[in-house]
Coordinates of C-alpha atoms in Angstrom, one line a residue:
M1 CA 79.9 -93.7 23.5
M2 CA 77.2 -94.7 21.1
N3 CA 77.7 -93.8 17.4
F4 CA 74.6 -92.1 16.0
Q5 CA 73.3 -88.6 15.3
F6 CA 69.9 -87.4 16.4
D7 CA 68.6 -84.0 15.4
C8 CA 65.3 -82.2 14.7
N9 CA 64.8 -81.1 11.1
A10 CA 63.3 -77.9 9.7
S11 CA 59.8 -79.6 9.7
G12 CA 60.0 -80.4 13.4
Q13 CA 60.6 -84.1 12.8
W14 CA 63.3 -86.0 14.6
E15 CA 65.9 -87.6 12.4
L16 CA 68.3 -90.4 13.3
M17 CA 71.5 -91.0 11.3
L18 CA 72.7 -94.5 12.0
N19 CA 75.3 -96.5 10.0
G20 CA 75.1 -94.0 7.1
E21 CA 71.3 -94.3 6.9
R22 CA 68.9 -91.4 7.7
H23 CA 65.6 -92.3 9.4
V24 CA 63.1 -89.5 9.5
G25 CA 60.1 -89.2 11.9
V26 CA 61.7 -91.3 14.7
V27 CA 60.4 -91.2 18.3
A28 CA 62.3 -91.5 21.6
I29 CA 60.4 -93.6 24.2
R30 CA 61.3 -94.4 27.8
A31 CA 60.8 -98.0 28.9
F32 CA 60.3 -97.0 32.5
P33 CA 59.4 -93.3 32.6
V34 CA 58.6 -93.3 36.4
A35 CA 61.0 -95.8 37.9
A36 CA 64.1 -95.2 35.7
P37 CA 63.6 -92.0 33.6
D38 CA 67.3 -91.8 32.6
E39 CA 67.6 -95.5 31.7
A40 CA 66.2 -97.9 29.0
I41 CA 65.4 -95.5 26.2
S42 CA 64.5 -96.6 22.7
I43 CA 64.5 -94.7 19.5
V44 CA 62.0 -96.2 17.1
D45 CA 61.1 -95.6 13.5
D46 CA 57.6 -94.5 12.3
H47 CA 56.6 -98.2 12.3
G48 CA 57.6 -98.8 15.9
H49 CA 60.8 -100.8 15.0
E50 CA 63.6 -100.1 17.4
L51 CA 66.6 -98.5 15.8
V52 CA 68.7 -97.6 18.9
W53 CA 68.7 -98.8 22.5
I54 CA 70.1 -96.4 25.1
T55 CA 71.0 -98.1 28.3
Q56 CA 71.8 -94.9 30.2
L57 CA 71.4 -91.3 29.1
A58 CA 74.7 -90.7 30.9
D59 CA 76.4 -92.8 28.2
L60 CA 75.7 -90.1 25.6
S61 CA 77.5 -86.9 24.9
E62 CA 76.0 -83.8 26.6
A63 CA 74.7 -82.4 23.3
L64 CA 73.1 -85.7 22.3
R65 CA 71.7 -86.2 25.8
T66 CA 70.0 -82.8 25.6
R67 CA 68.4 -83.6 22.2
V68 CA 67.1 -87.0 23.4
R69 CA 65.7 -85.3 26.5
Q70 CA 64.0 -82.7 24.3
A71 CA 62.5 -85.4 22.1
L72 CA 61.2 -87.2 25.2
S73 CA 59.7 -84.1 26.7
E74 CA 57.8 -83.4 23.4
R75 CA 56.2 -86.8 23.5
E76 CA 55.5 -87.2 27.3
F77 CA 53.3 -85.2 29.5
M78 CA 53.6 -86.1 33.2
P79 CA 54.1 -82.9 35.2
L80 CA 56.0 -83.2 38.5
I81 CA 54.1 -81.9 41.5
Q82 CA 56.6 -79.8 43.5
K83 CA 54.3 -78.2 46.0
L84 CA 50.7 -78.2 47.2
H85 CA 49.5 -74.7 48.0
G86 CA 46.0 -75.8 49.2
V87 CA 43.1 -78.1 48.8
S88 CA 39.4 -77.2 48.6
S89 CA 38.3 -80.0 50.9
F90 CA 39.7 -83.1 52.6
A91 CA 36.7 -85.0 51.3
T92 CA 36.7 -86.0 47.6
P93 CA 36.2 -84.7 45.0
S94 CA 38.5 -81.8 45.9
T95 CA 40.4 -79.2 44.0
W96 CA 44.1 -79.0 44.6
D97 CA 46.2 -75.8 44.0
I98 CA 49.6 -77.1 43.0
E99 CA 53.0 -76.0 41.7
T100 CA 54.4 -78.3 39.0
D101 CA 57.7 -78.2 37.0
R102 CA 55.5 -76.7 34.3
G103 CA 54.0 -74.0 36.4
P104 CA 51.1 -73.5 38.8
T105 CA 47.8 -75.2 38.1
Q106 CA 44.8 -76.9 39.7
L107 CA 43.7 -80.5 39.6
V108 CA 40.5 -82.1 40.7
L109 CA 41.0 -85.4 42.6
K110 CA 37.9 -87.6 42.2
G111 CA 38.8 -90.0 45.0
E112 CA 41.7 -91.3 47.2
E113 CA 42.0 -94.3 44.9
D114 CA 43.4 -91.8 42.3
I115 CA 46.6 -91.5 44.3
R116 CA 48.8 -94.5 43.7
R117 CA 51.8 -95.2 45.8
L118 CA 54.5 -96.6 43.5
S119 CA 57.1 -96.8 46.2
A120 CA 57.7 -95.5 49.7
S121 CA 58.3 -92.0 48.3
V122 CA 56.8 -92.0 44.8
L123 CA 53.2 -91.1 44.1
L124 CA 51.2 -91.0 40.9
V125 CA 48.1 -88.7 41.1
T126 CA 45.5 -88.8 38.4
D127 CA 43.0 -86.0 38.0
T128 CA 39.4 -86.2 36.7
Q129 CA 40.6 -85.4 33.2
G130 CA 43.0 -88.4 33.2
V131 CA 46.2 -86.3 33.5
Q132 CA 48.8 -88.0 35.6
Y133 CA 51.0 -86.0 37.9
L134 CA 54.1 -87.4 39.5
I135 CA 55.5 -86.8 43.0
R136 CA 59.0 -88.1 42.6
D137 CA 60.1 -87.9 46.2
L138 CA 57.4 -87.3 48.9
H139 CA 60.2 -86.8 51.5
L140 CA 61.7 -83.9 49.6
M141 CA 58.4 -81.9 49.6
D142 CA 57.9 -79.1 52.0
R143 CA 56.2 -79.7 55.3
H144 CA 52.9 -78.0 54.4
S145 CA 52.6 -80.1 51.2
R146 CA 53.3 -83.4 53.1
K147 CA 50.8 -82.5 55.7
L148 CA 48.1 -81.9 53.1
L149 CA 49.0 -85.1 51.3
D150 CA 48.9 -87.1 54.6
R151 CA 45.1 -86.4 54.8
F152 CA 44.6 -88.3 51.5
L153 CA 47.0 -91.2 52.0

């Protein structure tokens, strides 16, 4: 187990207590947010200097792991697409009605080149606003969603 404390203060800033020294305004950053979201996490100070390296989130206690995940979620915004309800057109640009881990929304796909295949089952979809959506496992999506996606891949 790693020996540090990580908490959010009354002002909403994250604090790290390491070797008896308190660091205020620290930030948790994933090295590989798509490929390995639970590995290679760094906690850096307000100047970007690394204070703690976390090899695996599983190495932390449950309470500490929860706080690190909370800090990461406050900094990152990459919704996970869970389901495609429909698309306005199979030609681009098209509007997609989707369900994400953050709720239902719509995105506008400018072109097929805005769907990047990161691996056989991982896709990164960028909408016209520059927001990136992740499909973590294409094979786990429902049949209707996969059928719609196949028209764009």
